[in-house]
Rosetta silent file (secondary structure, phi, psi, omega in degrees, C-alpha in Angstrom):
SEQUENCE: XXXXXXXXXXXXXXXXXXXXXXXXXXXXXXXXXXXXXXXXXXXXXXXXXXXXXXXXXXXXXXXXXXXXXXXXXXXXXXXXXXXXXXXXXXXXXXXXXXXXXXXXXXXXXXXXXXXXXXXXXXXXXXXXXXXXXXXXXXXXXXXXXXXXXXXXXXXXXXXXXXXXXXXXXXXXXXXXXXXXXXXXXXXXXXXXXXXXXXXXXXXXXXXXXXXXXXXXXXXXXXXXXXXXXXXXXXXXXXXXXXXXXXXXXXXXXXXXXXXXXXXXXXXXXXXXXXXXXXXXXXXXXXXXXXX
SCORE:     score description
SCORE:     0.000 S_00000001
   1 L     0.000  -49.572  166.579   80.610    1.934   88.175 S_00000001
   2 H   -55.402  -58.906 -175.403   81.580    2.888   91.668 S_00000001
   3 H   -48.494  -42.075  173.260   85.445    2.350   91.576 S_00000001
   4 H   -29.520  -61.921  153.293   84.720    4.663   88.140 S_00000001
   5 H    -6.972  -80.201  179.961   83.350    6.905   90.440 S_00000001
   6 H  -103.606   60.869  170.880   85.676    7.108   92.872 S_00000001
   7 H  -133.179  -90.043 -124.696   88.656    7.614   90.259 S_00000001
   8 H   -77.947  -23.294 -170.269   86.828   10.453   88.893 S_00000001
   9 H   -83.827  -30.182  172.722   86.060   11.893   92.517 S_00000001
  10 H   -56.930  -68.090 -148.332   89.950   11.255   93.516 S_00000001
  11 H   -62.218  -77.941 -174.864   90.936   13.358   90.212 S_00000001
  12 H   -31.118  -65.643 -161.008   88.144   16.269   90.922 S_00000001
  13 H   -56.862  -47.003 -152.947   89.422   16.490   94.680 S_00000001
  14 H   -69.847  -45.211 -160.858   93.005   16.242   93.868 S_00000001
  15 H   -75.245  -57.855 -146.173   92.554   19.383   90.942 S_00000001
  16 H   -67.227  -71.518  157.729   90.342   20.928   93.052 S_00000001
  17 H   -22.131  -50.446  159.090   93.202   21.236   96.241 S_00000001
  18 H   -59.357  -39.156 -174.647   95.855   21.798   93.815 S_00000001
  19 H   -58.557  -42.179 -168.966   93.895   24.771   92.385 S_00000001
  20 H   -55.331  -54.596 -157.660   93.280   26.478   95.944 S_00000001
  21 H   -54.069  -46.608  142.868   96.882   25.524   96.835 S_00000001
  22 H   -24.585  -72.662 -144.268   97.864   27.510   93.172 S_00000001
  23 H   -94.372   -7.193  175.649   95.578   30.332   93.623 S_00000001
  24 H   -87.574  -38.371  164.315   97.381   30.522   97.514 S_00000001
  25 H   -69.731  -46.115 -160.033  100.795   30.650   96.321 S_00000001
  26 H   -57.238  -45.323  173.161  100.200   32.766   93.278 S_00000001
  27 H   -29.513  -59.924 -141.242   98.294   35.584   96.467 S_00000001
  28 H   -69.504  -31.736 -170.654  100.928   35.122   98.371 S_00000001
  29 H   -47.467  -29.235 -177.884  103.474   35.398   95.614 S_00000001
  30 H   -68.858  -35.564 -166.643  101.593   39.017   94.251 S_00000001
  31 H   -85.912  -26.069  164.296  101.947   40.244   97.804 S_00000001
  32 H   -86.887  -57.599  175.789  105.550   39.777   98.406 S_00000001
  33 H   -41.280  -58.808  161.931  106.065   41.278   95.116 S_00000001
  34 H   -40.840  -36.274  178.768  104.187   44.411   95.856 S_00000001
  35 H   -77.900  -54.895  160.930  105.912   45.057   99.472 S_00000001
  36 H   -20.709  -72.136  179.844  108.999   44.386   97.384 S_00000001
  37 L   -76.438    3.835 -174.296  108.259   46.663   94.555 S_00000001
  38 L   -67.675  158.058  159.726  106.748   49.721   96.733 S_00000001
  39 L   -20.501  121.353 -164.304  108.224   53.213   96.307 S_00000001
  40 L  -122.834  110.775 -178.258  111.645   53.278   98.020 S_00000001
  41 L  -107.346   29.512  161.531  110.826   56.882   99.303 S_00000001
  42 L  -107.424  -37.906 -164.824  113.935   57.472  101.905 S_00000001
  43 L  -160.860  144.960  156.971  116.269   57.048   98.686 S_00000001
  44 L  -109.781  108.000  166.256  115.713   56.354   94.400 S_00000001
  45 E   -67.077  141.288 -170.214  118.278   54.342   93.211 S_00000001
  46 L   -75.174  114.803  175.375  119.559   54.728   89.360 S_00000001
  47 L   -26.637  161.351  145.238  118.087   51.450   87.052 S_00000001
  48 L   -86.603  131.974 -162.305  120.538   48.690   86.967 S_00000001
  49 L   -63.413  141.764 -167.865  121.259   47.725   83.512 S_00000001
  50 L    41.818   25.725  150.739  117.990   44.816   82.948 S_00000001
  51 H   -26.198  -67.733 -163.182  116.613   46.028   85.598 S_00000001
  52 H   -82.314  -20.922  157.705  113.120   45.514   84.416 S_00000001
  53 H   -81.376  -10.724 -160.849  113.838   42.025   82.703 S_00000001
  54 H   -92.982  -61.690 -122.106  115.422   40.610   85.548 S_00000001
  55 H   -86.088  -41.867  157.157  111.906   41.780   87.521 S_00000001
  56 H   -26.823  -77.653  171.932  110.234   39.957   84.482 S_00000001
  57 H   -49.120  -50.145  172.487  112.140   36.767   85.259 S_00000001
  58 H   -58.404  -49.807  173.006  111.602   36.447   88.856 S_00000001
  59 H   -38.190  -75.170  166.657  108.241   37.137   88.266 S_00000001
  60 H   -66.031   -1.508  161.596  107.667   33.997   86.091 S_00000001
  61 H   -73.756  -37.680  168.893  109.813   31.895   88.673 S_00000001
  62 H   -44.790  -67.029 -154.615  107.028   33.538   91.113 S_00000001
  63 H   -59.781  -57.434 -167.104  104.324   31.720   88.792 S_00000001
  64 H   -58.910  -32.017  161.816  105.773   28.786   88.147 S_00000001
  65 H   -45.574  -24.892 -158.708  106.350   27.692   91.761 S_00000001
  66 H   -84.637  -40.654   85.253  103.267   28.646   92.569 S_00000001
  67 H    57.546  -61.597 -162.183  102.387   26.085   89.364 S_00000001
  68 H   -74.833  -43.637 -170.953  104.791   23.529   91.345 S_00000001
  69 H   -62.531  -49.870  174.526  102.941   23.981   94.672 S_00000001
  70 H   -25.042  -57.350  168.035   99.923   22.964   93.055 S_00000001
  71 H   -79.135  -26.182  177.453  100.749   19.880   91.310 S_00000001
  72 H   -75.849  -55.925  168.693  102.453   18.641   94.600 S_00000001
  73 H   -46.810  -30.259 -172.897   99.198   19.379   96.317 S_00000001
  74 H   -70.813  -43.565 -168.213   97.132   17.379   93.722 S_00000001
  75 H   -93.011  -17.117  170.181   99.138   14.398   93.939 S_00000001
  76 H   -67.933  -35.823  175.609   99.559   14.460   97.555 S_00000001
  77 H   -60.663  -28.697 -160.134   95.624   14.445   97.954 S_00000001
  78 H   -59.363  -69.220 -166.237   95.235   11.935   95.234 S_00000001
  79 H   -34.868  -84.036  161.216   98.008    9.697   96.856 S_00000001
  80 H     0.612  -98.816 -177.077   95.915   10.470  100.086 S_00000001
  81 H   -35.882  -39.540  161.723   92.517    9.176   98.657 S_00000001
  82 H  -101.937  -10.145  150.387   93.360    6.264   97.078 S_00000001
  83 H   -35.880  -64.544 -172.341   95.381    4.661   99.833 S_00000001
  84 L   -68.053    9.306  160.271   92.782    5.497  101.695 S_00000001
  85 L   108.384  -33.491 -164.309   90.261    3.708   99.635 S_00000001
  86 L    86.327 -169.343 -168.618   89.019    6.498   97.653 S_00000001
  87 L   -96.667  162.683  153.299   86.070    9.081   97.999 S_00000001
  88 L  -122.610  128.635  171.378   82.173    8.581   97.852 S_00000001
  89 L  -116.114   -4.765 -158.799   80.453   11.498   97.791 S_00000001
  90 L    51.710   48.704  154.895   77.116   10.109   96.720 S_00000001
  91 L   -92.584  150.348  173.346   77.074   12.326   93.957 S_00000001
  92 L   -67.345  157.493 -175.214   75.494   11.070   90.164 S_00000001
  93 H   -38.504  -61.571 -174.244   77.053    9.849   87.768 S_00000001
  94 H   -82.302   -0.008  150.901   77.243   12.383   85.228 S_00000001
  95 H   -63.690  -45.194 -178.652   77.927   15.071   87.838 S_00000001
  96 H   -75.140  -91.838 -171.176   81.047   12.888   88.874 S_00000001
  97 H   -32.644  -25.370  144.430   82.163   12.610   84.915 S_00000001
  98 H   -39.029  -59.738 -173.092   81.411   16.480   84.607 S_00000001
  99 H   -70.866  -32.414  142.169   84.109   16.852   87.473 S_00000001
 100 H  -104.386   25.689  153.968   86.403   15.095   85.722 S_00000001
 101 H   -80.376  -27.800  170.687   86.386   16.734   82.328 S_00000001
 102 H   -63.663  -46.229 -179.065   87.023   19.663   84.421 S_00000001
 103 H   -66.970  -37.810 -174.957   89.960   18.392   86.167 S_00000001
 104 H   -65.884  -38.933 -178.367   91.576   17.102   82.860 S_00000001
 105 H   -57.307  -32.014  177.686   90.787   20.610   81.147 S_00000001
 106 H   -67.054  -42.105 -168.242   92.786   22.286   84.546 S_00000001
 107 H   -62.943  -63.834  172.698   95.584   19.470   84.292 S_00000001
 108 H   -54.580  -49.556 -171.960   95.856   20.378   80.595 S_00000001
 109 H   -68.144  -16.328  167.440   95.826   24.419   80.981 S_00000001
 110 H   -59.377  -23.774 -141.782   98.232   23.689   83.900 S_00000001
 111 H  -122.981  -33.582  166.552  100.700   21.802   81.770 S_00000001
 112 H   -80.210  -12.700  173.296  100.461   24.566   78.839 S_00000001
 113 H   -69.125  -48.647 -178.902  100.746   27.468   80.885 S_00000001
 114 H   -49.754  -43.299 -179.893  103.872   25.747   82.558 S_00000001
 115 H   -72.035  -57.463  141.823  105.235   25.273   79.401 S_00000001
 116 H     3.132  -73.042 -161.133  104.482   28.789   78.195 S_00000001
 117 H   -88.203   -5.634 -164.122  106.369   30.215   81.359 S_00000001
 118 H   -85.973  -67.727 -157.530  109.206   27.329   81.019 S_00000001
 119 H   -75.396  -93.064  143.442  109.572   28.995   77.496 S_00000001
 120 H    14.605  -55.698  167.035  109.173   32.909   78.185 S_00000001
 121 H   -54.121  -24.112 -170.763  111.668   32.379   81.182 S_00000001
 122 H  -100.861  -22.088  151.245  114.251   31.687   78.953 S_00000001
 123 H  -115.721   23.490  149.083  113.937   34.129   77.021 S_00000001
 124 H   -56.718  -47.535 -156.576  113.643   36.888   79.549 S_00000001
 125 H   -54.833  -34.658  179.835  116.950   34.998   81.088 S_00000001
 126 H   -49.478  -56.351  174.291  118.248   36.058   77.494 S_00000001
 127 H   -54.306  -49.028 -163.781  117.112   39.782   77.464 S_00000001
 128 H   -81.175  -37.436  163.271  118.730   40.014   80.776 S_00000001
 129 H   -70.244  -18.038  153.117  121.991   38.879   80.100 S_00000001
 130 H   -53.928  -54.735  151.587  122.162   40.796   76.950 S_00000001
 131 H   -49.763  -45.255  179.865  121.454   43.862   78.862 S_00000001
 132 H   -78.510  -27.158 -170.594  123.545   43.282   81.326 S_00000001
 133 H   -90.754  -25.085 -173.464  126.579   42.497   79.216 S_00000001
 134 H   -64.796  -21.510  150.822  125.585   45.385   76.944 S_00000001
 135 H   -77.813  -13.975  164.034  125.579   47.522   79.852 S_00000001
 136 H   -76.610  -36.163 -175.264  128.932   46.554   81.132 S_00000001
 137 L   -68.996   -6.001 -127.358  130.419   47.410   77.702 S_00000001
 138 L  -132.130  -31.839 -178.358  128.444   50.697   77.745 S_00000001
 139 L   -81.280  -12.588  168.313  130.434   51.754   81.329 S_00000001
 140 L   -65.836  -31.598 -140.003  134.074   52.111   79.523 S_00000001
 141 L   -94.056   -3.552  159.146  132.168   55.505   77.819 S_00000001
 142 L  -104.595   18.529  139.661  132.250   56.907   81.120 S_00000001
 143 L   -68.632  -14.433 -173.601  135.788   57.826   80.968 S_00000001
 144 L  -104.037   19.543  176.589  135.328   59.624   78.315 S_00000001
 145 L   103.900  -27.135 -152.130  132.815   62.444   79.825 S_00000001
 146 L   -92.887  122.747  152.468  129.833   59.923   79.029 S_00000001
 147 E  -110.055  165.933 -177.136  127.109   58.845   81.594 S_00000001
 148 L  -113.939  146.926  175.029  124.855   55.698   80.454 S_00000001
 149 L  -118.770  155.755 -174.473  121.322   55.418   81.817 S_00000001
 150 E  -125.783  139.069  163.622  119.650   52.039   81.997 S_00000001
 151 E    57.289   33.232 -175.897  115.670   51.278   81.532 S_00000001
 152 E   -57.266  123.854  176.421  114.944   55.022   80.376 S_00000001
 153 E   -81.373  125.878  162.775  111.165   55.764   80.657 S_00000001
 154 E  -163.058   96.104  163.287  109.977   57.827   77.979 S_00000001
 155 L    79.434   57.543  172.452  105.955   58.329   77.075 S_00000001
 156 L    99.386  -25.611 -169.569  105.153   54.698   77.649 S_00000001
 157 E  -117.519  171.396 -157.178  108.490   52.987   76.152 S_00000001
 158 E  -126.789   90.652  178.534  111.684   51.354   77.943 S_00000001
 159 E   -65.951   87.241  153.339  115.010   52.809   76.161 S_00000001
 160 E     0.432  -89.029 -138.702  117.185   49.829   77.149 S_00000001
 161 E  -144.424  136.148  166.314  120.442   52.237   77.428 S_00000001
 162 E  -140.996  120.838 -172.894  121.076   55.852   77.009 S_00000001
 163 E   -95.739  108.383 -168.814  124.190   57.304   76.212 S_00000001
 164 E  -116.491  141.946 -117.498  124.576   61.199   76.825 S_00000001
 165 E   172.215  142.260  155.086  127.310   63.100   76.159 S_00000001
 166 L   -43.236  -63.786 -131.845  129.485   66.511   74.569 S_00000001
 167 L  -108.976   47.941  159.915  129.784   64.679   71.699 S_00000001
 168 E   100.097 -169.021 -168.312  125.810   63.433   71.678 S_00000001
 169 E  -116.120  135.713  165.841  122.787   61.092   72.732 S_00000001
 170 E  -135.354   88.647 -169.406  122.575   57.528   72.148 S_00000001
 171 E   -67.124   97.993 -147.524  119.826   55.626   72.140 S_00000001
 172 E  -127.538  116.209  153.155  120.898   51.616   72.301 S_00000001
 173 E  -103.703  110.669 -162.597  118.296   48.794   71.714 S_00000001
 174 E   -56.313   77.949  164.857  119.200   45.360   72.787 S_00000001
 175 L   -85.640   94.117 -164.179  118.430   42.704   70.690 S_00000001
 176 L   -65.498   98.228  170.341  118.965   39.202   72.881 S_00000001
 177 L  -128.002  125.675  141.764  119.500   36.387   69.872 S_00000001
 178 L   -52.389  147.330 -171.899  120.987   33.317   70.529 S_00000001
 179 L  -111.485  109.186 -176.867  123.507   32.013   67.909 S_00000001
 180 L   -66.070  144.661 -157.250  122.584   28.611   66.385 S_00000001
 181 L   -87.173  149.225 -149.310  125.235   26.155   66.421 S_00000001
 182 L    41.327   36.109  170.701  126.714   25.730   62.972 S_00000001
 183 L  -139.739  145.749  164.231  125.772   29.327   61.602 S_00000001
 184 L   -63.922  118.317 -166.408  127.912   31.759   61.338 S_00000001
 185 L  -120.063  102.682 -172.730  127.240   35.122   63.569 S_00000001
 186 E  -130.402  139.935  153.225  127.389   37.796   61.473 S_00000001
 187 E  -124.289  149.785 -176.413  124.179   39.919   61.458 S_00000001
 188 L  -122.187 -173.535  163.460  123.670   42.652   59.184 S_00000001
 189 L  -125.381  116.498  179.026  120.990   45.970   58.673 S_00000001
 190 L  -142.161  120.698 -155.217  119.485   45.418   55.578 S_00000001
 191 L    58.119   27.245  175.096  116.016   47.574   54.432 S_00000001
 192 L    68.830   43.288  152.608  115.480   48.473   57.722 S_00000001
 193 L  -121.168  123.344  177.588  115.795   44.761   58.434 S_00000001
 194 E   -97.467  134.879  167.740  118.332   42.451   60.527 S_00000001
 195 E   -86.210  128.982  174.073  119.407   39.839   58.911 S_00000001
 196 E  -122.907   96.317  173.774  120.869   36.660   60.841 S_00000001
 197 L    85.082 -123.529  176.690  121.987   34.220   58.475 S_00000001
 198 L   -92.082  -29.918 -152.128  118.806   32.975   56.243 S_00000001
 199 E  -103.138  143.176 -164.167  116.522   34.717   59.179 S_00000001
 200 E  -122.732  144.752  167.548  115.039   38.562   58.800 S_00000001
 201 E  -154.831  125.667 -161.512  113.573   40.569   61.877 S_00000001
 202 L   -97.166  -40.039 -170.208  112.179   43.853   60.864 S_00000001
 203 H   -21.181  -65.819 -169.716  110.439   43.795   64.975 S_00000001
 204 H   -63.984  -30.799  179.735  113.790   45.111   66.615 S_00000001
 205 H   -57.309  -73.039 -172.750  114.862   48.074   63.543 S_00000001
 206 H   -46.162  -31.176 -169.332  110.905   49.492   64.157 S_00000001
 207 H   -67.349  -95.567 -174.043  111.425   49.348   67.955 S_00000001
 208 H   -16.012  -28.698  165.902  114.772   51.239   67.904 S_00000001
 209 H   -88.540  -17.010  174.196  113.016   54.387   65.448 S_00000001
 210 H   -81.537  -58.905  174.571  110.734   54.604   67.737 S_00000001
 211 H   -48.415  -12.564 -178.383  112.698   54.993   70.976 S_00000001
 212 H   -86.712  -12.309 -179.119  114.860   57.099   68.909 S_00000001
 213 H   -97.836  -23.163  156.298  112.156   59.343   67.824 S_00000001
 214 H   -76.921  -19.707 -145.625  110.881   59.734   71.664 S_00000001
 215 H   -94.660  -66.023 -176.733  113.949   60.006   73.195 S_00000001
 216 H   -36.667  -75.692 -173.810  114.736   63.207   70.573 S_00000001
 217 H   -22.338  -61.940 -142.875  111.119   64.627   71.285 S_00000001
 218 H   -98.340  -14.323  167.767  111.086   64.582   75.002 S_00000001
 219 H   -89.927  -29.431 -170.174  115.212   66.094   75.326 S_00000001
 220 H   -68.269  -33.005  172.033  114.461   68.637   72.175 S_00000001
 221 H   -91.149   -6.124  172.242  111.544   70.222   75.038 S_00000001
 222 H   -78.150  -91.183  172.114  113.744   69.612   77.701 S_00000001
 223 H    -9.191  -49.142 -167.199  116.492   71.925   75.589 S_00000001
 224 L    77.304   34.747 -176.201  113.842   74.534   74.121 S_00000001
 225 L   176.637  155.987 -160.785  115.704   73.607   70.847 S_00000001
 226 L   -78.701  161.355 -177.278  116.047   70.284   68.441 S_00000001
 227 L  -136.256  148.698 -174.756  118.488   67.521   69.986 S_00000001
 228 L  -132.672  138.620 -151.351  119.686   64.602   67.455 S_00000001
 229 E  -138.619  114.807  152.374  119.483   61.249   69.049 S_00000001
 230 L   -80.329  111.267  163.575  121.667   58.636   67.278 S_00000001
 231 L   -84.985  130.163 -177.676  119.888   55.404   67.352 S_00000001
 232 E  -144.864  130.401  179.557  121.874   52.013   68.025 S_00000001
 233 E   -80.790  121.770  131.610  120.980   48.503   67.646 S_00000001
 234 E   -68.345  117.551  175.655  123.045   45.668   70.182 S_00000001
 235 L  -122.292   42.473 -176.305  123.255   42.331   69.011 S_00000001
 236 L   -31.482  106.408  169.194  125.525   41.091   71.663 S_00000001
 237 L   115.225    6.512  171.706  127.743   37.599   70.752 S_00000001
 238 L  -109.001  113.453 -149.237  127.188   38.538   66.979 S_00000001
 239 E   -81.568  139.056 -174.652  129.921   39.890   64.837 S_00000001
 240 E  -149.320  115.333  163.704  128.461   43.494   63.679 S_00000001
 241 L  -118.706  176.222 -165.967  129.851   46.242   62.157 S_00000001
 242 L   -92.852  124.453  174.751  128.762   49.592   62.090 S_00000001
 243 L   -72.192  103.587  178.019  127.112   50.796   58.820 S_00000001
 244 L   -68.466  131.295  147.072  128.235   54.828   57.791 S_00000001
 245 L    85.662   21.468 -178.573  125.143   56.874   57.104 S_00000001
 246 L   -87.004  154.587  158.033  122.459   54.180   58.104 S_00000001
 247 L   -45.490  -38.836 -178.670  119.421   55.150   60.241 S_00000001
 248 L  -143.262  139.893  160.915  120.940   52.986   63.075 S_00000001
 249 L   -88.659  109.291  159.782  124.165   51.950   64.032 S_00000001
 250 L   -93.421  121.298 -171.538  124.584   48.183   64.386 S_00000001
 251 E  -135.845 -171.361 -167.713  127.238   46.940   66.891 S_00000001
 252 L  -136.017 -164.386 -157.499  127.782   44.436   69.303 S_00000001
 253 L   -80.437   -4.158  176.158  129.351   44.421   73.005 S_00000001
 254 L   -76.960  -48.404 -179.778  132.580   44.667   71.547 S_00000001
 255 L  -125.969   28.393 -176.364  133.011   47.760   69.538 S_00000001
 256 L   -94.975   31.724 -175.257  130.231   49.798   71.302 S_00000001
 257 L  -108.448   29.562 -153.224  132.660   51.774   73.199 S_00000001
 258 L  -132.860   -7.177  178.766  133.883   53.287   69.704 S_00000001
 259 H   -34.241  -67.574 -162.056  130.298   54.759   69.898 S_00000001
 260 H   -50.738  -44.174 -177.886  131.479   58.671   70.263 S_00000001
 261 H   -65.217   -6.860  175.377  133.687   58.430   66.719 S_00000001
 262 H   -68.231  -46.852 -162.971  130.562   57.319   64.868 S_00000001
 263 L   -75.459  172.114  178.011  128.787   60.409   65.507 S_00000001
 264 L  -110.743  155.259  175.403  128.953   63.854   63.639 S_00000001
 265 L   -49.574  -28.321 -176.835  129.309   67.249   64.803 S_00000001
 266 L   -70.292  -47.953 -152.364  125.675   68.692   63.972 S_00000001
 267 L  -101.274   15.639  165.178  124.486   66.216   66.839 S_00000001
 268 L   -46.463  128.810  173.410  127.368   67.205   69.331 S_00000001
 269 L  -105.587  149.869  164.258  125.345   69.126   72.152 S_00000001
 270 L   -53.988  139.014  173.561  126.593   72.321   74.188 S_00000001
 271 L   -40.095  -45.619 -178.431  128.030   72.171   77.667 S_00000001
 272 H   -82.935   -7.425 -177.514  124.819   73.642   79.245 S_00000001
 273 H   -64.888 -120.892  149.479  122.375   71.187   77.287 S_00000001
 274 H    68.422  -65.809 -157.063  124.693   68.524   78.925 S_00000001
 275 H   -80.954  -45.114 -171.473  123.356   69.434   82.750 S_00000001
 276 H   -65.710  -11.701  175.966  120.091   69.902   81.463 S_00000001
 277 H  -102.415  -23.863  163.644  119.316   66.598   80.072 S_00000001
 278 H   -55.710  -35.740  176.757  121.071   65.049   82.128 S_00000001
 279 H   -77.482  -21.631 -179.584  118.938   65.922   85.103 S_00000001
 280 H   -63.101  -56.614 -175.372  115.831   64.679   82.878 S_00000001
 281 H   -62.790  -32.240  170.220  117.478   61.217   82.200 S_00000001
 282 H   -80.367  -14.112 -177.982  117.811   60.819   86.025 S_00000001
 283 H  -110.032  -24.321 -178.603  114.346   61.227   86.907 S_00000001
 284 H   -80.416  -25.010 -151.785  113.385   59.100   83.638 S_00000001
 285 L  -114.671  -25.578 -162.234  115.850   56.117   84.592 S_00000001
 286 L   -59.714  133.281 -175.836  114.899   55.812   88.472 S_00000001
 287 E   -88.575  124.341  175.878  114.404   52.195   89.809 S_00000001
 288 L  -129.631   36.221  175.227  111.439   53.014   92.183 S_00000001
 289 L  -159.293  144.386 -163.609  110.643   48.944   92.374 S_00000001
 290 L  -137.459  124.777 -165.295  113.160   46.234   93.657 S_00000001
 291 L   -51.152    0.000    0.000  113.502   42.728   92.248 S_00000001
């Protein structure tokens, strides 16, 4: 019964030291983020294409070390304790077997959270490279008169990419899919659904009318007059073509610099809309937090 004991008192100590060690890192980790992310009030810098997924990522790299620190403290005390013979605390029995159903329940929520952020990371790491390449392709269109905005705020949602323009606005939603080995990557828009293959995702189509319906809203009062907002779905690494007379234009990283010949003349805007929305889009897109 004692060596029982002092197993269960090892375990308890050991969780209990990783949690503080956990709950020390995670502090410090919030507080370096925050000095990081304050208001860079001598100068606002323009979003970076995945700005905000990238911030995302780091973030869970934040947790999970802090995750990592933990578990190294736990096993270093453990190690500690039973070299050293183990613990007594002269506590009872069922107080000591209480303490270690707790420490197994922490060891388990440790090892699914871990997993969780293991999982999550990878597919921020997704978003963000998707963004990023979607935003390099998105930088030919400013030879052509066009600026692109990245991480556009507008009434709560995050407009990936915004393309503004003589010859219109374009509102581009990212959709980060990996392409499963032996399938063919062709995606289509079908019923206000993308299709991949066998596989349907309705998620990204709804997202894309919506930023396309705020984006319109909040330049048509900027104007004093309606503004038409082409919405377009990015599937980057996925063969796409663009559908005439669809709700959204689906392309990939590839043709989206063919963007301006898609559009029609009713949603061409006038030279003075052009300054004015422009200045709107710059105060909506500012990175005023740094990775």
């Amino acid at each position: 019964m004692a060596a029982w004991m002092n197993v269960a008192n090892i375990v308890a100590a050991a969780v209990l030291a990783g949690s503080l060690c956990w709950l020390l890192m995670t502090l410090a980790g919030a507080i370096g983020a925050w000095r990081a992310g304050a208001p860079v009030h001598w100068k606002e810098l323009d979003a970076a294409a995945g700005a905000g997924v990238q911030r995302d990522w780091l973030a869970a790299g934040r947790q999970l070390a802090a995750l990592g620190a933990g578990l190294l403290a736990a096993l270093a005390v453990a190690g500690a304790l039973g070299l050293a013979g183990g613990v007594d605390l002269g506590l009872p029995g069922w107080f000591s077997a209480l303490a270690l159903l707790a420490a197994v329940l922490v060891l388990a929520a440790a090892a699914w959270r871990t997993s969780k952020l293991l999982i999550g990371r990878r597919q921020l790491k997704d978003a963000w490279q998707a963004q990023v390449a979607t935003g390099s392709a998105l930088k030919r269109l400013n030879q052509g008169g066009f600026r692109v905005f990245h991480d556009v705020r507008v009434e709560g949602a995050i407009i990936h990419h915004v393309v503004l323009g003589t010859r219109g606005v374009f509102a581009v939603t990212v959709v980060p899919r990996r392409v499963p080995r032996g399938v063919r990557p062709v995606v289509e828009l079908r019923n206000g659904k993308l299709v991949f293959g066998n596989e349907t995702d309705a998620m990204p189509v709804g997202e894309a009318a919506r930023n396309m319906t705020l984006l319109a809203a909040a330049l048509s009062r900027k104007a004093g007059h309606r503004v038409v907002v082409r919405s377009v779905i990015a599937v980057p690494g996925w063969n796409a073509v663009p559908t005439q007379g669809a709700n959204h234009l689906l392309m990939n990283e590839n043709n989206l610099v063919m963007l301006p010949s898609w559009n029609t003349p009713d949603a061409y805007l006038m030279d003075e809309d052009f300054g004015l929305l422009q200045d709107l889009l710059i105060q909506a897109s500012r990175n005023r937090r740094i990775a």
